[in-house]
CSV table of N, CA and C in Angstrom, one decimal:
chain,number,residue,atom,x,y,z
A,1,UNK,N,0.7,-1.2,-0.2
A,1,UNK,CA,0.0,0.1,0.0
A,1,UNK,C,0.8,1.4,0.1
A,2,UNK,N,2.2,1.2,0.7
A,2,UNK,CA,3.0,2.2,0.6
A,2,UNK,C,3.5,2.5,-0.6
A,3,UNK,N,3.6,1.6,-1.6
A,3,UNK,CA,4.0,1.7,-2.9
A,3,UNK,C,3.1,2.4,-3.6
A,4,UNK,N,2.0,2.2,-3.4
A,4,UNK,CA,0.6,2.9,-4.1
A,4,UNK,C,0.7,4.3,-4.0
A,5,UNK,N,0.9,4.7,-2.7
A,5,UNK,CA,0.7,6.3,-2.3
A,5,UNK,C,2.2,6.9,-2.9
A,6,UNK,N,3.1,6.2,-2.8
A,6,UNK,CA,4.5,6.7,-3.4
A,6,UNK,C,4.1,7.0,-4.9
A,7,UNK,N,3.6,5.9,-5.8
A,7,UNK,CA,3.3,6.3,-7.1
A,7,UNK,C,2.3,7.4,-7.3
A,8,UNK,N,1.2,7.5,-6.5
A,8,UNK,CA,0.2,8.4,-6.5
A,8,UNK,C,0.8,9.8,-6.1
A,9,UNK,N,1.6,9.9,-5.2
A,9,UNK,CA,2.3,11.4,-5.3
A,9,UNK,C,3.3,11.5,-6.2
A,10,UNK,N,4.0,10.6,-6.6
A,10,UNK,CA,5.1,11.0,-8.0
A,10,UNK,C,4.1,11.4,-9.2
A,11,UNK,N,3.0,10.6,-9.5
A,11,UNK,CA,2.1,11.0,-10.3
A,11,UNK,C,1.6,12.7,-10.3
A,12,UNK,N,1.2,13.1,-9.2
A,12,UNK,CA,0.6,14.1,-8.9
A,12,UNK,C,1.8,15.2,-9.2
A,13,UNK,N,2.8,15.1,-8.5
A,13,UNK,CA,4.1,15.9,-8.8
A,13,UNK,C,4.4,16.2,-10.1
A,14,UNK,N,4.5,15.2,-11.0
A,14,UNK,CA,4.7,15.0,-12.2
A,14,UNK,C,3.7,15.9,-13.1
A,15,UNK,N,2.4,15.5,-12.9
A,15,UNK,CA,1.2,16.3,-13.7
A,15,UNK,C,1.2,17.9,-13.2
A,16,UNK,N,1.5,18.2,-12.0
A,16,UNK,CA,1.7,19.5,-11.7
A,16,UNK,C,2.7,20.2,-12.2
A,17,UNK,N,3.8,19.6,-12.5
A,17,UNK,CA,4.9,20.3,-12.9
A,17,UNK,C,4.6,20.5,-14.5
A,18,UNK,N,3.6,19.9,-15.1
A,18,UNK,CA,3.6,19.9,-16.5
A,18,UNK,C,2.1,21.2,-16.6
A,19,UNK,N,1.1,20.9,-15.9
A,19,UNK,CA,0.2,21.4,-15.9
A,19,UNK,C,0.2,22.9,-15.4
A,20,UNK,N,0.9,23.2,-14.2
A,20,UNK,CA,0.7,24.6,-13.8
A,20,UNK,C,1.3,25.8,-14.8
A,21,UNK,N,2.3,25.6,-15.4
A,21,UNK,CA,2.8,26.6,-16.7
A,21,UNK,C,1.8,26.9,-17.5
A,22,UNK,N,1.0,26.0,-18.2
A,22,UNK,CA,0.1,26.2,-19.0
A,22,UNK,C,-1.0,26.8,-18.5
A,23,UNK,N,-1.6,26.6,-17.1
A,23,UNK,CA,-2.5,27.4,-16.7
A,23,UNK,C,-2.0,28.7,-16.3
A,24,UNK,N,-1.0,29.0,-16.0
A,24,UNK,CA,-0.6,30.2,-15.3
A,24,UNK,C,-0.3,31.1,-16.3
A,25,UNK,N,0.6,30.8,-17.4
A,25,UNK,CA,1.0,31.5,-18.5
A,25,UNK,C,-0.1,31.3,-19.8
A,26,UNK,N,-0.9,32.1,-19.8
A,26,UNK,CA,-2.0,31.9,-20.9
A,26,UNK,C,-1.6,32.9,-21.9
A,27,UNK,N,-1.0,33.8,-21.6
A,27,UNK,CA,-0.8,35.0,-22.6
A,27,UNK,C,0.4,34.9,-23.3
A,28,UNK,N,0.8,35.7,-24.3
A,28,UNK,CA,2.1,35.4,-25.0
A,28,UNK,C,3.1,36.2,-24.1
A,29,UNK,N,4.4,35.9,-23.9
A,29,UNK,CA,5.1,36.5,-23.0
A,29,UNK,C,6.0,37.6,-23.8
A,30,UNK,N,5.7,39.0,-23.4
A,30,UNK,CA,6.1,39.8,-23.9
A,30,UNK,C,7.7,40.2,-23.7
A,31,UNK,N,8.3,40.0,-22.6
A,31,UNK,CA,9.5,40.4,-22.3
A,31,UNK,C,10.8,39.7,-23.2
A,32,UNK,N,11.6,40.4,-24.0
A,32,UNK,CA,12.5,39.7,-24.6
A,32,UNK,C,13.3,39.0,-23.9
A,33,UNK,N,13.9,39.5,-22.8
A,33,UNK,CA,14.8,38.8,-21.8
A,33,UNK,C,14.3,37.6,-21.3
A,34,UNK,N,12.9,37.4,-20.9
A,34,UNK,CA,12.2,36.3,-20.5
A,34,UNK,C,12.3,35.3,-21.6
A,35,UNK,N,11.8,35.8,-22.5
A,35,UNK,CA,11.6,34.8,-23.8
A,35,UNK,C,13.0,34.1,-24.0
A,36,UNK,N,14.2,35.0,-24.1
A,36,UNK,CA,15.5,34.4,-24.4
A,36,UNK,C,15.8,33.4,-23.1
A,37,UNK,N,15.3,33.8,-21.8
A,37,UNK,CA,15.7,33.0,-20.8
A,37,UNK,C,15.1,31.5,-20.9
A,38,UNK,N,13.7,31.6,-21.3
A,38,UNK,CA,13.0,30.3,-21.2
A,38,UNK,C,13.4,29.5,-22.5
A,39,UNK,N,13.8,30.3,-23.5
A,39,UNK,CA,14.2,29.5,-24.7
A,39,UNK,C,15.4,28.4,-24.5
A,40,UNK,N,16.3,29.3,-23.6
A,40,UNK,CA,17.8,28.3,-23.5
A,40,UNK,C,17.6,27.4,-22.3
A,41,UNK,N,16.6,27.4,-21.6
A,41,UNK,CA,16.6,26.5,-20.2
A,41,UNK,C,16.8,25.1,-20.8
A,42,UNK,N,16.1,24.6,-21.9
A,42,UNK,CA,16.4,23.2,-22.0
A,42,UNK,C,17.8,23.0,-22.4
A,43,UNK,N,18.4,23.6,-23.2
A,43,UNK,CA,20.0,23.5,-23.6
A,43,UNK,C,20.9,23.5,-22.3
A,44,UNK,N,20.4,24.4,-21.3
A,44,UNK,CA,21.4,24.4,-20.2
A,44,UNK,C,21.0,23.4,-19.3
A,45,UNK,N,20.0,22.9,-19.1
A,45,UNK,CA,19.4,21.6,-18.4
A,45,UNK,C,20.4,20.5,-19.0
A,46,UNK,N,20.1,20.2,-20.4
A,46,UNK,CA,20.4,19.1,-21.1
A,46,UNK,C,22.0,19.0,-20.8
A,47,UNK,N,22.8,20.1,-21.0
A,47,UNK,CA,24.1,20.5,-20.7
A,47,UNK,C,24.7,19.9,-19.6
A,48,UNK,N,23.9,20.5,-18.4
A,48,UNK,CA,24.2,20.0,-17.2
A,48,UNK,C,24.1,18.6,-16.8
A,49,UNK,N,23.0,18.0,-17.3
A,49,UNK,CA,23.0,16.6,-17.1
A,49,UNK,C,24.1,15.9,-18.0
A,50,UNK,N,24.3,16.1,-19.0
A,50,UNK,CA,25.0,15.3,-20.0
A,50,UNK,C,26.5,15.5,-19.9
A,51,UNK,N,27.0,16.7,-19.6
A,51,UNK,CA,28.6,16.8,-19.5
A,51,UNK,C,29.1,15.9,-18.3
A,52,UNK,N,28.8,16.2,-17.0
A,52,UNK,CA,29.3,15.2,-16.1
A,52,UNK,C,29.3,13.8,-16.4
A,53,UNK,N,28.1,13.2,-17.0
A,53,UNK,CA,28.1,11.8,-17.4
A,53,UNK,C,29.1,11.4,-18.5
A,54,UNK,N,29.4,12.2,-19.5
A,54,UNK,CA,30.5,12.0,-20.3
A,54,UNK,C,31.8,11.9,-19.9
A,55,UNK,N,32.1,12.7,-18.8
A,55,UNK,CA,33.5,12.4,-18.2
A,55,UNK,C,33.5,11.2,-17.1
A,56,UNK,N,32.5,10.8,-16.8
A,56,UNK,CA,32.5,9.7,-15.9
A,56,UNK,C,32.0,8.4,-16.5
A,57,UNK,N,31.9,8.5,-17.7
A,57,UNK,CA,31.6,7.3,-18.8
A,57,UNK,C,32.7,6.3,-18.8
A,58,UNK,N,33.8,7.1,-19.1
A,58,UNK,CA,35.1,6.3,-19.2
A,58,UNK,C,36.0,6.2,-18.0
A,59,UNK,N,37.1,5.2,-18.3
A,59,UNK,CA,37.7,5.1,-17.1
A,59,UNK,C,38.8,6.3,-16.8
A,60,UNK,N,39.1,6.8,-18.1
A,60,UNK,CA,40.2,7.7,-17.9
A,60,UNK,C,39.6,9.2,-18.5
A,61,UNK,N,40.0,10.3,-18.1
A,61,UNK,CA,39.7,11.5,-18.7
A,61,UNK,C,40.3,11.9,-20.2
A,62,UNK,N,41.5,11.5,-20.4
A,62,UNK,CA,41.9,12.0,-21.8
A,62,UNK,C,41.2,11.4,-23.0
A,63,UNK,N,40.5,10.3,-22.8
A,63,UNK,CA,39.7,9.7,-23.9
A,63,UNK,C,38.4,10.3,-23.8
A,64,UNK,N,37.7,10.7,-22.6
A,64,UNK,CA,36.5,11.6,-22.6
A,64,UNK,C,36.6,12.8,-23.1
A,65,UNK,N,37.9,13.7,-22.9
A,65,UNK,CA,38.2,14.7,-23.5
A,65,UNK,C,38.1,14.7,-25.1
A,66,UNK,N,38.9,13.9,-25.4
A,66,UNK,CA,39.0,13.7,-27.0
A,66,UNK,C,37.8,13.4,-27.6
A,67,UNK,N,37.2,12.6,-27.1
A,67,UNK,CA,35.5,12.3,-27.3
A,67,UNK,C,34.7,13.4,-27.3
A,68,UNK,N,34.8,14.3,-26.5
A,68,UNK,CA,34.0,15.7,-26.3
A,68,UNK,C,34.3,16.4,-27.3
A,69,UNK,N,35.5,16.6,-27.7
A,69,UNK,CA,36.0,17.6,-28.6
A,69,UNK,C,35.8,17.1,-30.2
A,70,UNK,N,35.8,15.7,-30.3
A,70,UNK,CA,35.2,15.3,-31.5
A,70,UNK,C,33.7,15.4,-31.7
A,71,UNK,N,33.1,15.2,-30.4
A,71,UNK,CA,31.7,15.2,-30.7
A,71,UNK,C,31.3,16.9,-31.0
A,72,UNK,N,31.9,17.8,-30.2
A,72,UNK,CA,31.5,19.2,-30.6
A,72,UNK,C,31.6,19.7,-32.0
A,73,UNK,N,33.0,19.2,-32.3
A,73,UNK,CA,33.5,19.5,-33.7
A,73,UNK,C,32.3,19.2,-34.8
A,74,UNK,N,32.2,17.7,-34.7
A,74,UNK,CA,31.3,17.3,-35.8
A,74,UNK,C,29.7,17.8,-35.8
A,75,UNK,N,29.3,18.1,-34.3
A,75,UNK,CA,28.1,18.8,-34.2
A,75,UNK,C,28.1,20.1,-34.9
A,76,UNK,N,29.1,20.8,-34.5
A,76,UNK,CA,29.2,22.2,-34.9
A,76,UNK,C,29.2,22.2,-36.6
A,77,UNK,N,29.7,21.2,-37.1
A,77,UNK,CA,29.7,21.1,-38.8
A,77,UNK,C,28.2,20.7,-39.1
A,78,UNK,N,27.5,20.3,-38.2
A,78,UNK,CA,26.0,19.8,-38.7
A,78,UNK,C,25.9,18.5,-39.1
A,79,UNK,N,26.9,17.6,-38.9
A,79,UNK,CA,26.4,16.2,-39.0
A,79,UNK,C,25.4,15.8,-38.1
A,80,UNK,N,24.8,14.7,-38.7
A,80,UNK,CA,23.4,13.9,-38.0
A,80,UNK,C,24.0,13.2,-36.5
A,81,UNK,N,23.1,13.1,-35.7
A,81,UNK,CA,23.4,13.0,-34.2
A,81,UNK,C,23.9,11.6,-34.1
A,82,UNK,N,23.6,10.5,-35.2
A,82,UNK,CA,24.1,9.3,-35.1
A,82,UNK,C,25.6,9.2,-35.2
A,83,UNK,N,25.8,10.0,-36.2
A,83,UNK,CA,27.3,10.3,-36.7
A,83,UNK,C,28.1,10.8,-35.4
A,84,UNK,N,27.6,11.8,-35.0
A,84,UNK,CA,28.2,12.4,-34.0
A,84,UNK,C,28.4,11.5,-32.9
A,85,UNK,N,27.4,10.8,-32.4
A,85,UNK,CA,27.5,9.9,-31.1
A,85,UNK,C,28.5,8.5,-31.5
A,86,UNK,N,28.3,8.0,-33.0
A,86,UNK,CA,29.4,7.2,-33.2
A,86,UNK,C,30.8,7.5,-33.2
A,87,UNK,N,31.1,8.9,-33.7
A,87,UNK,CA,32.3,9.3,-33.8
A,87,UNK,C,32.9,9.4,-32.4
A,88,UNK,N,32.1,10.0,-31.6
A,88,UNK,CA,32.6,10.4,-30.0
A,88,UNK,C,32.8,8.8,-29.4
A,89,UNK,N,32.0,7.8,-29.8
A,89,UNK,CA,32.1,6.6,-28.9
A,89,UNK,C,33.7,6.0,-29.6
A,90,UNK,N,33.6,5.9,-30.9
A,90,UNK,CA,34.7,5.6,-31.6
A,90,UNK,C,36.1,6.2,-31.2
A,91,UNK,N,36.0,7.4,-31.0
A,91,UNK,CA,37.2,8.3,-30.5
A,91,UNK,C,37.7,7.9,-29.3
A,92,UNK,N,36.6,7.6,-28.2
A,92,UNK,CA,37.0,7.5,-26.7
A,92,UNK,C,37.4,6.0,-26.7
A,93,UNK,N,36.8,5.0,-27.5
A,93,UNK,CA,37.3,3.6,-27.4
A,93,UNK,C,38.9,3.8,-28.1
A,94,UNK,N,39.0,4.0,-29.2
A,94,UNK,CA,40.6,4.3,-29.9
A,94,UNK,C,41.4,4.8,-29.0
A,95,UNK,N,41.1,6.1,-28.3
A,95,UNK,CA,41.8,6.5,-27.3
A,95,UNK,C,42.2,5.8,-26.1
A,96,UNK,N,41.3,5.2,-25.5
A,96,UNK,CA,41.7,4.1,-24.5
A,96,UNK,C,42.5,3.1,-25.1
A,97,UNK,N,42.4,2.7,-26.2
A,97,UNK,CA,42.8,1.5,-26.5
A,97,UNK,C,44.6,2.0,-26.9
A,98,UNK,N,44.6,2.9,-27.6
A,98,UNK,CA,45.9,3.6,-27.7
A,98,UNK,C,46.8,4.0,-26.4
A,99,UNK,N,46.0,4.4,-25.6
A,99,UNK,CA,46.5,4.3,-24.1
A,99,UNK,C,47.2,3.4,-23.5
A,100,UNK,N,46.2,2.2,-23.6
A,100,UNK,CA,46.5,1.0,-23.0
A,100,UNK,C,48.0,0.2,-23.7
A,101,UNK,N,48.0,0.3,-25.1
A,101,UNK,CA,49.1,-0.2,-25.7
A,101,UNK,C,50.3,0.8,-26.0
A,102,UNK,N,50.2,1.8,-25.8
A,102,UNK,CA,51.5,2.8,-26.0
A,102,UNK,C,52.0,3.3,-24.4
A,103,UNK,N,51.3,3.3,-23.4
A,103,UNK,CA,51.9,3.7,-22.2
A,103,UNK,C,51.7,2.4,-21.2
């Protein structure tokens, strides 16, 4: 029964987070500063969640740094997401492999 209450509370909190902004902000936001601020929130949150995970995904920092550089450069050039992800993974793997055999 305790699990059912936990699920019910989580569902209510999740629903309120999604429902309240739609009911509170019915008119178009006129402030350019607030519009810009709200526009960039998803990018900032995604970066804050992704960047630490990237550096802890591998056993060593140099492979993570090189993979991040490869991913940023390819994304900057406009490559598709699958190409960026595969190139970053391949770079991390090859860097870790090279470190293992060279050092």
